[in-house]
Short mmCIF file of C-alpha atoms in Angstrom, two decimals:
data_model
loop_
_atom_site.label_atom_id
_atom_site.label_comp_id
_atom_site.label_asym_id
_atom_site.label_seq_id
_atom_site.Cartn_x
_atom_site.Cartn_y
_atom_site.Cartn_z
CA ALA N 125 12.14 12.49 3.91
CA GLN N 126 11.60 8.79 4.37
CA SER N 127 12.48 6.18 2.00
CA VAL N 128 12.21 2.35 1.69
CA THR N 129 14.48 0.09 -0.28
CA GLN N 130 13.53 -3.49 -1.21
CA LEU N 131 16.47 -5.03 -2.72
CA ASP N 132 15.08 -7.78 -4.76
CA SER N 133 12.40 -7.33 -7.19
CA GLN N 134 11.63 -11.16 -7.64
CA VAL N 135 12.64 -13.98 -5.31
CA PRO N 136 12.01 -17.54 -6.80
CA VAL N 137 12.08 -20.32 -4.26
CA PHE N 138 11.05 -24.03 -3.94
CA GLU N 139 8.20 -25.13 -1.97
CA GLU N 140 8.95 -25.88 1.74
CA ALA N 141 12.41 -23.94 1.55
CA PRO N 142 13.11 -21.04 3.79
CA VAL N 143 12.97 -17.45 2.31
CA GLU N 144 13.95 -14.04 3.32
CA LEU N 145 12.74 -10.63 1.76
CA ARG N 146 14.97 -7.76 2.44
CA CYS N 147 13.95 -4.28 3.38
CA ASN N 148 15.87 -1.26 4.39
CA TYR N 149 14.50 2.13 5.32
CA SER N 150 15.95 5.52 5.81
CA SER N 151 14.47 7.97 8.28
CA SER N 152 15.50 10.73 10.56
CA VAL N 153 12.82 10.04 13.33
CA SER N 154 11.38 6.95 14.90
CA VAL N 155 9.41 4.84 12.51
CA TYR N 156 6.60 2.15 12.42
CA LEU N 157 7.19 -0.45 10.01
CA PHE N 158 4.92 -2.82 8.10
CA TRP N 159 4.78 -5.60 5.57
CA TYR N 160 1.79 -6.05 3.23
CA VAL N 161 0.95 -8.80 0.85
CA GLN N 162 -0.77 -8.34 -2.45
CA TYR N 163 -2.34 -11.17 -4.46
CA PRO N 164 -2.90 -10.59 -8.29
CA ASN N 165 -5.57 -7.89 -8.85
CA GLN N 166 -6.27 -7.26 -5.35
CA GLY N 167 -5.50 -4.62 -2.84
CA LEU N 168 -2.96 -4.92 -0.05
CA GLN N 169 -3.40 -6.96 3.16
CA LEU N 170 -1.45 -6.20 6.32
CA LEU N 171 0.98 -9.10 6.96
CA LEU N 172 2.56 -7.85 10.25
CA LYS N 173 3.65 -4.60 11.94
CA TYR N 174 6.44 -3.12 14.05
CA LEU N 175 5.20 -0.46 16.47
CA SER N 176 7.45 -0.59 19.55
CA GLY N 177 8.70 -3.34 22.13
CA SER N 178 9.96 -6.54 20.79
CA THR N 179 11.84 -6.33 17.61
CA LEU N 180 10.66 -9.58 16.40
CA VAL N 181 7.15 -9.72 15.18
CA GLU N 182 5.18 -12.62 13.79
CA SER N 183 2.04 -13.06 11.71
CA ILE N 184 -0.60 -15.86 12.03
CA ASN N 185 0.53 -17.54 8.96
CA GLY N 186 4.19 -18.22 9.80
CA PHE N 187 5.99 -15.16 8.55
CA GLU N 188 8.08 -13.04 11.04
CA ALA N 189 10.21 -9.83 10.65
CA GLU N 190 12.90 -8.49 12.73
CA PHE N 191 13.41 -4.85 13.38
CA ASN N 192 17.17 -3.94 13.50
CA LYS N 193 17.50 -0.15 14.19
CA SER N 194 21.23 -0.14 13.78
CA GLN N 195 21.06 -1.54 10.23
CA THR N 196 17.76 0.25 9.48
CA SER N 197 16.30 -3.01 8.30
CA PHE N 198 13.02 -4.97 8.67
CA HIS N 199 13.65 -8.22 6.68
CA LEU N 200 10.68 -10.58 6.36
CA ARG N 201 11.24 -14.29 6.87
CA LYS N 202 9.50 -17.68 6.50
CA PRO N 203 11.17 -21.03 7.63
CA SER N 204 9.09 -22.99 5.10
CA VAL N 205 7.12 -21.58 2.23
CA HIS N 206 3.86 -22.84 0.38
CA ILE N 207 2.66 -22.49 -2.99
CA SER N 208 0.07 -20.27 -1.63
CA ASP N 209 2.63 -17.73 -0.55
CA THR N 210 3.09 -16.63 -4.08
CA ALA N 211 2.29 -12.98 -4.20
CA GLU N 212 3.92 -9.54 -4.12
CA TYR N 213 5.17 -8.25 -0.77
CA PHE N 214 5.60 -4.57 0.15
CA CYS N 215 7.53 -3.10 2.98
CA ALA N 216 6.28 0.31 4.06
CA VAL N 217 7.03 3.00 6.73
CA THR N 218 4.86 5.61 8.35
CA ASP N 219 5.32 9.34 7.92
CA THR N 220 3.95 10.25 11.26
CA GLY N 221 3.51 14.03 10.17
CA ARG N 222 0.96 13.03 7.58
CA ARG N 223 0.29 9.46 8.66
CA ALA N 224 0.67 8.09 4.97
CA LEU N 225 2.67 5.29 4.08
CA THR N 226 6.07 5.24 2.12
CA PHE N 227 6.26 2.02 0.36
CA GLY N 228 9.20 0.17 -1.23
CA SER N 229 8.86 -1.15 -4.88
CA GLY N 230 7.83 -4.68 -3.91
CA THR N 231 9.27 -8.26 -4.22
CA ARG N 232 7.51 -10.77 -6.07
CA LEU N 233 7.60 -14.10 -4.24
CA GLN N 234 7.40 -17.03 -6.53
CA VAL N 235 6.98 -20.48 -4.81
CA GLN N 236 7.71 -23.29 -7.03
CA PRO N 237 6.74 -26.92 -6.57
CA ASP Z 125 -18.71 -6.83 7.42
CA GLY Z 126 -16.71 -3.47 7.52
CA GLY Z 127 -14.36 -2.62 4.69
CA ILE Z 128 -13.46 -0.51 1.69
CA THR Z 129 -15.47 -0.69 -1.58
CA GLN Z 130 -13.87 0.75 -4.76
CA SER Z 131 -15.70 1.02 -7.92
CA PRO Z 132 -15.80 0.19 -10.79
CA LYS Z 133 -13.05 -2.75 -10.85
CA TYR Z 134 -12.05 -1.58 -14.40
CA LEU Z 135 -12.39 1.73 -16.10
CA PHE Z 136 -11.68 3.07 -19.52
CA ARG Z 137 -10.86 6.51 -20.38
CA LYS Z 138 -10.89 8.34 -23.68
CA GLU Z 139 -8.58 11.25 -24.69
CA GLY Z 140 -9.62 14.61 -23.12
CA GLN Z 141 -12.21 12.75 -20.86
CA ASN Z 142 -12.24 13.16 -16.93
CA VAL Z 143 -13.27 9.87 -14.96
CA THR Z 144 -14.08 9.47 -11.32
CA LEU Z 145 -13.03 6.50 -9.25
CA SER Z 146 -15.24 5.74 -6.19
CA CYS Z 147 -14.06 4.86 -2.67
CA GLU Z 148 -16.45 4.12 0.15
CA GLN Z 149 -15.53 2.98 3.72
CA ASN Z 150 -17.82 1.70 6.54
CA LEU Z 151 -15.02 1.45 8.91
CA ASN Z 152 -15.72 4.86 10.74
CA HIS Z 153 -11.97 5.90 9.80
CA ASP Z 154 -11.10 9.48 9.76
CA ALA Z 155 -8.50 9.41 7.30
CA MET Z 156 -8.50 8.23 3.65
CA TYR Z 157 -5.75 7.90 1.10
CA TRP Z 158 -5.48 7.40 -2.64
CA TYR Z 159 -2.37 5.59 -4.20
CA ARG Z 160 -1.33 4.95 -7.71
CA GLN Z 161 0.54 1.49 -8.35
CA ASP Z 162 2.61 1.09 -11.40
CA PRO Z 163 4.61 -2.10 -12.17
CA GLY Z 164 8.00 -2.19 -10.47
CA GLN Z 165 7.48 1.01 -8.67
CA GLY Z 166 5.37 0.22 -5.61
CA LEU Z 167 2.63 2.65 -4.45
CA ARG Z 168 2.73 6.27 -4.69
CA LEU Z 169 0.61 8.76 -2.73
CA ILE Z 170 -1.63 10.96 -4.83
CA TYR Z 171 -3.84 12.71 -2.23
CA TYR Z 172 -5.04 12.02 1.39
CA SER Z 173 -7.54 13.50 3.78
CA GLN Z 174 -7.81 13.41 7.70
CA ILE Z 175 -11.06 15.13 8.12
CA VAL Z 176 -14.28 16.06 6.08
CA ASN Z 177 -13.89 18.97 3.79
CA ASP Z 178 -10.14 18.87 4.07
CA PHE Z 179 -7.41 17.29 2.03
CA GLN Z 180 -3.87 17.37 1.02
CA LYS Z 181 -1.54 16.72 -2.15
CA GLY Z 182 0.78 13.61 -1.92
CA ASP Z 183 3.72 13.12 -4.02
CA ILE Z 184 1.99 12.86 -7.41
CA ALA Z 185 -1.21 14.90 -7.32
CA GLU Z 186 -0.77 16.58 -10.66
CA GLY Z 187 -3.59 15.83 -13.02
CA TYR Z 188 -5.90 14.48 -10.10
CA SER Z 189 -8.52 15.95 -7.89
CA VAL Z 190 -10.38 14.68 -4.81
CA SER Z 191 -13.34 15.82 -2.69
CA ARG Z 192 -14.33 14.82 0.94
CA GLU Z 193 -17.78 15.78 1.56
CA LYS Z 194 -18.65 12.83 3.74
CA LYS Z 195 -16.39 10.91 6.05
CA GLU Z 196 -17.27 7.64 4.30
CA SER Z 197 -16.54 8.74 0.80
CA PHE Z 198 -13.40 10.06 -0.93
CA PRO Z 199 -13.75 9.92 -4.83
CA LEU Z 200 -10.74 10.44 -6.98
CA THR Z 201 -11.13 12.30 -10.23
CA VAL Z 202 -8.44 11.72 -12.94
CA THR Z 203 -8.54 14.65 -15.21
CA SER Z 204 -7.49 15.14 -18.83
CA ALA Z 205 -4.34 16.95 -17.45
CA GLN Z 206 -2.97 13.46 -16.53
CA LYS Z 207 -1.16 12.41 -19.56
CA ASN Z 208 -0.34 8.93 -18.34
CA PRO Z 209 -3.32 7.82 -16.46
CA THR Z 210 -3.00 4.01 -17.08
CA ALA Z 211 -2.34 2.29 -13.56
CA PHE Z 212 -3.89 0.52 -10.72
CA TYR Z 213 -5.45 2.94 -8.25
CA LEU Z 214 -5.80 1.91 -4.54
CA CYS Z 215 -8.02 3.60 -1.84
CA ALA Z 216 -7.07 3.09 1.74
CA SER Z 217 -8.35 4.20 5.19
CA SER Z 218 -6.99 4.40 8.70
CA SER Z 219 -8.03 5.41 12.13
CA LEU Z 220 -6.39 8.58 13.65
CA THR Z 221 -6.78 7.65 17.26
CA SER Z 222 -3.07 6.46 17.03
CA GLY Z 223 -0.36 7.17 14.86
CA ASN Z 224 0.62 3.69 14.24
CA GLN Z 225 -2.73 2.31 13.07
CA PRO Z 226 -2.13 0.28 9.66
CA GLN Z 227 -4.09 1.25 6.78
CA HIS Z 228 -6.94 -0.94 5.41
CA PHE Z 229 -7.02 -1.16 1.39
CA GLY Z 230 -9.82 -1.64 -1.02
CA ASP Z 231 -9.49 -4.16 -4.09
CA GLY Z 232 -8.50 -1.30 -6.55
CA THR Z 233 -9.56 0.16 -9.96
CA ARG Z 234 -7.67 -0.60 -12.98
CA LEU Z 235 -7.58 2.45 -15.27
CA SER Z 236 -6.75 2.15 -19.06
CA ILE Z 237 -6.72 4.33 -21.90
CA LEU Z 238 -9.01 3.67 -25.09
#
């Protein structure tokens, strides 16, 4: 069985400061990893994904995540956050047998002016 | 534009009543999923379907039922057997051409008890 742990339920940060949202997973097989973002009362939007190849993946809005197999981690980072980044962020791993996602419990990023 | 449409956005259920949540997609995706979201618990899988007329239970299927009569549609019924139905319900879909395809999500239905 797979599981995902997001260690921080809330992360407050000031605007233009760097941020890291932590994600660790457990799995006995090869994994595909995803970060999704959710704004209030909306569905989830894909932020970025690791499938294979380079362990560093980037999104179009400045976020990046690094796949670390030895530490079973996929932490999300941004060097300088904006107010508009305030949202909840979910880390997820695929279960290739059924193709459904296993989600972490989410991290609420609160960007303060 | 292609996407997933969930309706209604808000839904209220009375005691002993079954309610059905609609999910329609025009992405031509084979697989569709239903998740339940509760505060602080992330998303949990209720049911999923990879092909028309076939579906499988997820982690928390008790008290729910689904059907997949058309590729585009995957309605979820919350039955009276579900004793704690208050939650945010999200429908998703994905292509099965590759196992690493991300899932696309609808905007959700918020279900509350009267």
